[in-house]
Short mmCIF file of C-alpha atoms in Angstrom, two decimals:
data_model
loop_
_atom_site.label_atom_id
_atom_site.label_comp_id
_atom_site.label_asym_id
_atom_site.label_seq_id
_atom_site.Cartn_x
_atom_site.Cartn_y
_atom_site.Cartn_z
CA MET A 15 -10.70 14.02 -40.04
CA SER A 16 -6.92 13.84 -39.80
CA THR A 17 -5.25 10.89 -38.12
CA GLN A 18 -3.71 11.55 -34.72
CA TYR A 19 -0.33 10.00 -33.96
CA ARG A 20 1.24 9.28 -30.60
CA LYS A 21 4.03 11.66 -29.64
CA VAL A 22 7.18 10.98 -27.68
CA LEU A 23 6.70 12.25 -24.12
CA GLN A 24 9.90 11.00 -22.56
CA ILE A 25 13.03 9.04 -23.47
CA ILE A 26 14.44 7.03 -20.59
CA GLU A 27 18.06 5.92 -20.34
CA PRO A 28 18.15 2.62 -18.41
CA GLN A 29 19.86 2.74 -15.02
CA PRO A 30 22.27 0.00 -13.90
CA VAL A 31 20.99 -1.93 -10.88
CA ILE A 32 21.89 -5.12 -9.04
CA GLU A 33 19.05 -7.39 -7.97
CA GLY A 34 18.50 -10.92 -6.71
CA ALA A 35 21.70 -12.52 -5.50
CA GLY A 36 23.83 -10.21 -7.63
CA VAL A 37 22.36 -9.93 -11.13
CA ARG A 38 23.34 -6.85 -13.12
CA LEU A 39 20.37 -5.30 -14.91
CA LYS A 40 19.41 -2.22 -16.90
CA ARG A 41 16.21 -0.74 -15.40
CA SER A 42 13.90 1.74 -17.14
CA ILE A 43 10.71 1.61 -15.05
CA ALA A 44 10.85 1.69 -11.21
CA THR A 45 13.60 4.30 -11.02
CA ALA A 46 13.88 7.84 -9.68
CA THR A 47 13.24 9.02 -13.26
CA LEU A 48 10.16 6.87 -13.93
CA ASP A 49 8.53 5.27 -10.91
CA HIS A 50 5.75 3.51 -12.83
CA LEU A 51 3.74 3.79 -16.02
CA ASP A 52 0.22 2.60 -15.13
CA PRO A 53 -0.35 -0.39 -15.27
CA PHE A 54 3.38 -1.16 -15.63
CA LEU A 55 5.43 -1.19 -12.44
CA LEU A 56 8.90 -2.31 -13.52
CA PHE A 57 10.86 -3.00 -16.69
CA ASP A 58 14.30 -4.64 -16.62
CA HIS A 59 16.67 -5.59 -19.43
CA PHE A 60 19.27 -8.22 -18.64
CA GLY A 61 22.05 -8.79 -21.12
CA SER A 62 25.64 -9.87 -20.72
CA SER A 63 28.21 -12.23 -22.20
CA ASN A 64 29.85 -12.52 -18.76
CA PRO A 65 28.16 -15.22 -16.61
CA ASP A 66 29.40 -13.46 -13.46
CA ASP A 67 26.84 -10.73 -14.24
CA TYR A 68 23.85 -13.08 -13.94
CA ILE A 69 24.72 -16.59 -12.74
CA LYS A 70 23.74 -16.01 -9.08
CA GLY A 71 20.20 -15.42 -10.27
CA PHE A 72 17.07 -14.85 -8.23
CA PRO A 73 16.77 -17.46 -5.46
CA MET A 74 13.35 -18.26 -3.98
CA HIS A 75 11.44 -15.04 -3.29
CA PRO A 76 7.78 -13.95 -2.88
CA HIS A 77 5.37 -11.99 -5.06
CA ARG A 78 1.85 -10.72 -4.40
CA GLY A 79 -0.51 -8.47 -6.33
CA ILE A 80 1.24 -8.38 -9.71
CA GLU A 81 2.01 -10.27 -12.90
CA THR A 82 5.61 -10.83 -14.00
CA VAL A 83 6.42 -11.29 -17.68
CA THR A 84 9.77 -12.77 -18.69
CA TYR A 85 10.76 -12.76 -22.37
CA MET A 86 14.00 -14.43 -23.37
CA ILE A 87 15.99 -13.48 -26.46
CA GLU A 88 19.09 -15.60 -25.77
CA GLY A 89 20.08 -17.92 -22.95
CA VAL A 90 18.28 -20.25 -20.55
CA VAL A 91 16.63 -19.58 -17.18
CA ASN A 92 15.51 -22.41 -14.88
CA HIS A 93 12.51 -21.74 -12.68
CA LYS A 94 10.51 -23.43 -9.91
CA ASP A 95 7.89 -22.34 -7.41
CA SER A 96 5.93 -23.11 -4.26
CA MET A 97 3.13 -24.73 -6.30
CA GLY A 98 5.45 -27.50 -7.49
CA ASN A 99 5.98 -26.10 -10.98
CA SER A 100 9.42 -26.24 -12.54
CA GLY A 101 11.02 -25.96 -15.95
CA SER A 102 13.07 -23.61 -18.08
CA ILE A 103 12.59 -20.85 -20.62
CA SER A 104 15.08 -20.13 -23.40
CA GLY A 105 15.52 -18.00 -26.51
CA GLY A 106 12.18 -16.74 -27.79
CA ASP A 107 10.10 -18.18 -24.91
CA VAL A 108 7.74 -16.18 -22.68
CA GLN A 109 6.54 -16.80 -19.14
CA TRP A 110 3.56 -14.73 -18.00
CA MET A 111 3.09 -15.39 -14.28
CA THR A 112 0.12 -14.09 -12.30
CA SER A 113 1.31 -14.05 -8.69
CA GLY A 114 -2.12 -13.11 -7.34
CA GLY A 115 -2.49 -13.63 -3.60
CA GLY A 116 0.95 -15.10 -3.14
CA ILE A 117 3.62 -17.31 -4.65
CA MET A 118 7.25 -18.13 -3.96
CA HIS A 119 9.44 -18.72 -6.98
CA GLU A 120 13.02 -18.64 -8.21
CA GLU A 121 14.67 -17.86 -11.53
CA MET A 122 18.20 -19.17 -11.99
CA PRO A 123 20.05 -18.48 -15.27
CA ARG A 124 22.38 -21.08 -16.77
CA ALA A 125 25.90 -20.09 -17.68
CA SER A 126 26.52 -19.85 -21.41
CA ARG A 127 29.30 -18.93 -23.80
CA ARG A 128 26.74 -16.85 -25.66
CA GLU A 129 25.20 -13.59 -24.48
CA MET A 130 22.29 -13.85 -22.04
CA VAL A 131 19.55 -11.44 -23.16
CA GLY A 132 16.01 -11.02 -21.87
CA PHE A 133 13.45 -8.73 -20.29
CA GLN A 134 11.20 -8.72 -17.26
CA LEU A 135 8.05 -6.62 -17.02
CA TRP A 136 5.81 -6.23 -13.96
CA VAL A 137 2.14 -5.57 -14.66
CA ASN A 138 -0.17 -4.39 -11.90
CA LEU A 139 -3.35 -6.26 -10.99
CA PRO A 140 -6.58 -4.44 -10.12
CA ALA A 141 -7.79 -4.51 -6.51
CA SER A 142 -10.41 -7.10 -7.44
CA LEU A 143 -7.73 -9.56 -8.58
CA LYS A 144 -4.90 -8.84 -6.13
CA MET A 145 -5.67 -12.00 -4.15
CA THR A 146 -6.61 -14.24 -7.07
CA ALA A 147 -5.09 -17.73 -7.39
CA PRO A 148 -1.61 -17.80 -8.95
CA ARG A 149 -1.27 -19.13 -12.51
CA TYR A 150 1.19 -19.36 -15.39
CA GLN A 151 1.07 -18.97 -19.12
CA ASN A 152 4.26 -20.60 -20.38
CA ILE A 153 4.66 -19.91 -24.10
CA ALA A 154 7.32 -21.70 -26.14
CA SER A 155 8.97 -19.75 -28.94
CA ALA A 156 7.38 -21.99 -31.58
CA GLN A 157 3.91 -20.96 -30.32
CA ILE A 158 4.55 -17.25 -30.91
CA PRO A 159 3.44 -16.23 -34.42
CA GLU A 160 5.95 -14.30 -36.49
CA ILE A 161 4.78 -11.99 -39.25
CA ASN A 162 7.23 -11.32 -42.08
CA ARG A 163 5.92 -8.43 -44.12
CA ASP A 164 6.89 -7.79 -47.73
CA ASP A 165 8.71 -4.60 -46.68
CA GLY A 166 11.06 -6.58 -44.43
CA VAL A 167 9.39 -5.73 -41.11
CA ILE A 168 9.31 -8.70 -38.72
CA ILE A 169 6.74 -8.83 -35.89
CA ARG A 170 6.57 -11.45 -33.15
CA VAL A 171 3.08 -11.28 -31.63
CA ILE A 172 3.22 -12.29 -27.97
CA ALA A 173 -0.03 -10.59 -26.90
CA GLY A 174 -2.55 -8.55 -28.83
CA GLU A 175 -3.32 -8.67 -32.53
CA VAL A 176 -1.48 -7.57 -35.68
CA ASP A 177 -2.65 -8.15 -39.26
CA GLY A 178 -5.47 -10.36 -37.96
CA ILE A 179 -3.03 -12.60 -36.09
CA ARG A 180 -3.40 -12.88 -32.31
CA GLY A 181 -0.67 -13.64 -29.83
CA PRO A 182 -0.88 -16.70 -27.54
CA VAL A 183 -1.03 -14.78 -24.23
CA THR A 184 -4.71 -14.28 -23.44
CA ASP A 185 -7.15 -13.53 -20.60
CA ILE A 186 -5.04 -10.78 -19.03
CA PHE A 187 -6.95 -7.96 -17.31
CA ALA A 188 -4.68 -5.22 -18.68
CA ASP A 189 -5.67 -6.19 -22.26
CA PRO A 190 -2.00 -5.98 -23.25
CA THR A 191 -0.21 -5.71 -26.53
CA TYR A 192 3.31 -7.14 -26.42
CA LEU A 193 5.17 -7.12 -29.74
CA ASP A 194 8.80 -7.73 -30.71
CA ILE A 195 9.37 -5.67 -33.86
CA THR A 196 12.33 -5.44 -36.22
CA ILE A 197 12.32 -2.69 -38.84
CA PRO A 198 14.99 -2.91 -41.55
CA ALA A 199 17.12 0.11 -42.46
CA ASN A 200 14.97 2.99 -43.75
CA GLY A 201 11.78 0.98 -43.19
CA SER A 202 8.71 1.91 -41.15
CA PHE A 203 5.97 0.36 -39.00
CA SER A 204 2.61 1.69 -37.81
CA PHE A 205 0.05 0.26 -35.42
CA PRO A 206 -3.58 1.45 -35.14
CA TYR A 207 -4.27 1.49 -31.41
CA GLU A 208 -8.02 1.63 -30.86
CA HIS A 209 -7.92 2.35 -27.12
CA ASP A 210 -6.35 5.01 -24.93
CA HIS A 211 -3.90 2.53 -23.46
CA THR A 212 -0.53 3.32 -21.93
CA VAL A 213 2.11 2.65 -24.59
CA PHE A 214 5.88 2.42 -24.44
CA ALA A 215 8.59 1.14 -26.75
CA TYR A 216 11.94 -0.27 -25.72
CA ALA A 217 14.67 -0.16 -28.35
CA PHE A 218 17.30 -2.84 -27.74
CA GLU A 219 19.02 -3.05 -31.12
CA GLY A 220 19.96 -0.39 -33.65
CA GLN A 221 18.45 3.05 -34.03
CA GLY A 222 14.96 4.29 -34.85
CA VAL A 223 12.77 7.38 -35.03
CA PHE A 224 9.74 7.23 -32.73
CA GLY A 225 6.68 9.45 -32.57
CA VAL A 226 6.55 10.07 -36.31
CA GLY A 227 3.41 10.39 -38.42
CA GLY A 228 1.51 13.28 -39.98
CA ARG A 229 3.58 16.43 -39.44
CA GLN A 230 5.51 14.95 -36.53
CA LYS A 231 9.22 14.48 -37.19
CA GLY A 232 9.66 12.30 -34.14
CA GLU A 233 12.71 11.64 -31.99
CA VAL A 234 15.81 9.67 -32.92
CA VAL A 235 16.41 6.91 -30.38
CA THR A 236 19.56 4.80 -30.14
CA HIS A 237 19.42 1.57 -28.12
CA PRO A 238 19.07 0.88 -25.27
CA ARG A 239 16.32 3.38 -24.49
CA LEU A 240 12.69 3.29 -23.34
CA VAL A 241 10.28 5.63 -25.11
CA VAL A 242 7.11 6.81 -23.35
CA LEU A 243 4.37 7.75 -25.81
CA SER A 244 1.29 9.97 -25.53
CA GLU A 245 -2.10 8.56 -24.59
CA THR A 246 -4.02 8.58 -27.87
CA GLY A 247 -3.53 7.94 -31.57
CA PHE A 248 -1.67 5.66 -33.95
CA PHE A 249 1.83 4.47 -33.20
CA GLU A 250 4.42 4.90 -35.94
CA ALA A 251 8.18 4.41 -36.01
CA ARG A 252 10.84 4.09 -38.68
CA ALA A 253 14.42 2.93 -38.84
CA THR A 254 17.33 5.17 -39.75
CA GLU A 255 20.10 3.91 -42.00
CA ARG A 256 20.45 1.20 -39.36
CA HIS A 257 17.82 -1.37 -38.48
CA VAL A 258 15.94 -1.03 -35.19
CA ARG A 259 14.52 -3.78 -32.99
CA PHE A 260 12.20 -2.89 -30.15
CA LEU A 261 9.45 -4.11 -27.89
CA LEU A 262 6.11 -2.33 -28.25
CA ILE A 263 4.04 -2.79 -25.10
CA SER A 264 0.67 -1.38 -24.09
CA GLY A 265 -1.90 -1.94 -21.37
CA LYS A 266 -5.09 -0.58 -19.86
CA PRO A 267 -4.40 1.87 -17.00
CA LEU A 268 -5.94 0.87 -13.66
CA LYS A 269 -6.05 4.36 -12.12
CA GLU A 270 -5.93 2.84 -8.64
CA PRO A 271 -3.75 3.73 -5.64
CA ILE A 272 -0.43 1.91 -5.46
CA ALA A 273 1.31 0.72 -2.30
CA ARG A 274 4.53 -1.17 -2.97
CA TYR A 275 7.20 -2.88 -0.95
CA GLY A 276 9.75 -4.81 -2.97
CA PRO A 277 7.93 -7.76 -4.63
CA PHE A 278 4.54 -6.81 -3.12
CA VAL A 279 2.26 -4.30 -4.86
CA MET A 280 -1.09 -3.65 -3.26
CA ASN A 281 -3.51 -0.71 -2.89
CA THR A 282 -2.91 0.22 0.76
CA GLN A 283 -0.11 0.10 3.31
CA ASP A 284 -2.31 -2.11 5.50
CA GLU A 285 -2.35 -4.69 2.70
CA ILE A 286 1.44 -4.50 2.46
CA GLN A 287 1.69 -5.10 6.20
CA GLN A 288 -0.66 -8.07 5.85
CA ALA A 289 1.62 -9.54 3.16
CA LEU A 290 4.63 -9.16 5.47
CA ASN A 291 2.70 -10.75 8.34
CA ASP A 292 1.60 -13.64 6.13
CA LEU A 293 5.18 -14.19 5.03
CA LYS A 294 6.36 -14.20 8.64
CA ASN A 295 3.54 -16.50 9.81
CA GLY A 296 3.87 -19.04 7.00
CA THR A 297 0.44 -18.20 5.54
CA PHE A 298 1.67 -16.29 2.50
CA VAL A 299 1.44 -18.89 -0.28
CA GLN A 300 -1.95 -19.09 -2.01
CA ASN A 301 -2.91 -22.42 -3.60
#
């Protein structure tokens, strides 16, 4: 039986957006081109060497019904919330926040002479967990295992498992894989997905060829681009004469109805209205 490889279905060019109090972002999911990619609801890339592009940050705002995942490459973001948590995440750190039934939080970047680079992903929660208690998984860079293969491929394992090594983010309903992969020039990487999970790659450095394997020639992708892949089979990519660095992210589709209004994602419009009423009445925050 021949091995089946995932094909490239779509290549998304990020769209410039302004969010929060005036933060300039590059958005690939939650646009007119790609509304969502079940279970993923939003994917943003923030990166600038000009503090004016990000310093106003994201003042206190609500979330309900989703998980937000922030992965920093460079720079520092301070955060605090309605549960009394506070701290900061910096280069290489991850914050996986389950908003559940309701939380207020803020994310405020610090100005730096270096480039601020990071990503935020929104992951949907199933109906059964929409109103669960909020929680955090704050993962310091030193806790994230890094695999350095003999062929020069470097893999940071945030969630999921590679070469028998598991990432530190656990107990997430979507059963995610979240990898930060660097392939050196002319190198290659493959990953044997066992499940029919939604898979996408986001190239943020260099140039690679995605959707290769077997007789598939794949598609050349120059950063920054998001690559949507087909539902089944192995994942394989290779670098061109330049290296490529990308995030490889997968999750279990929920196949549930989606009702969304800004930072609220529920299953029905009535539930959205309830969130708005709770916010207005001071009963929004879930402890």
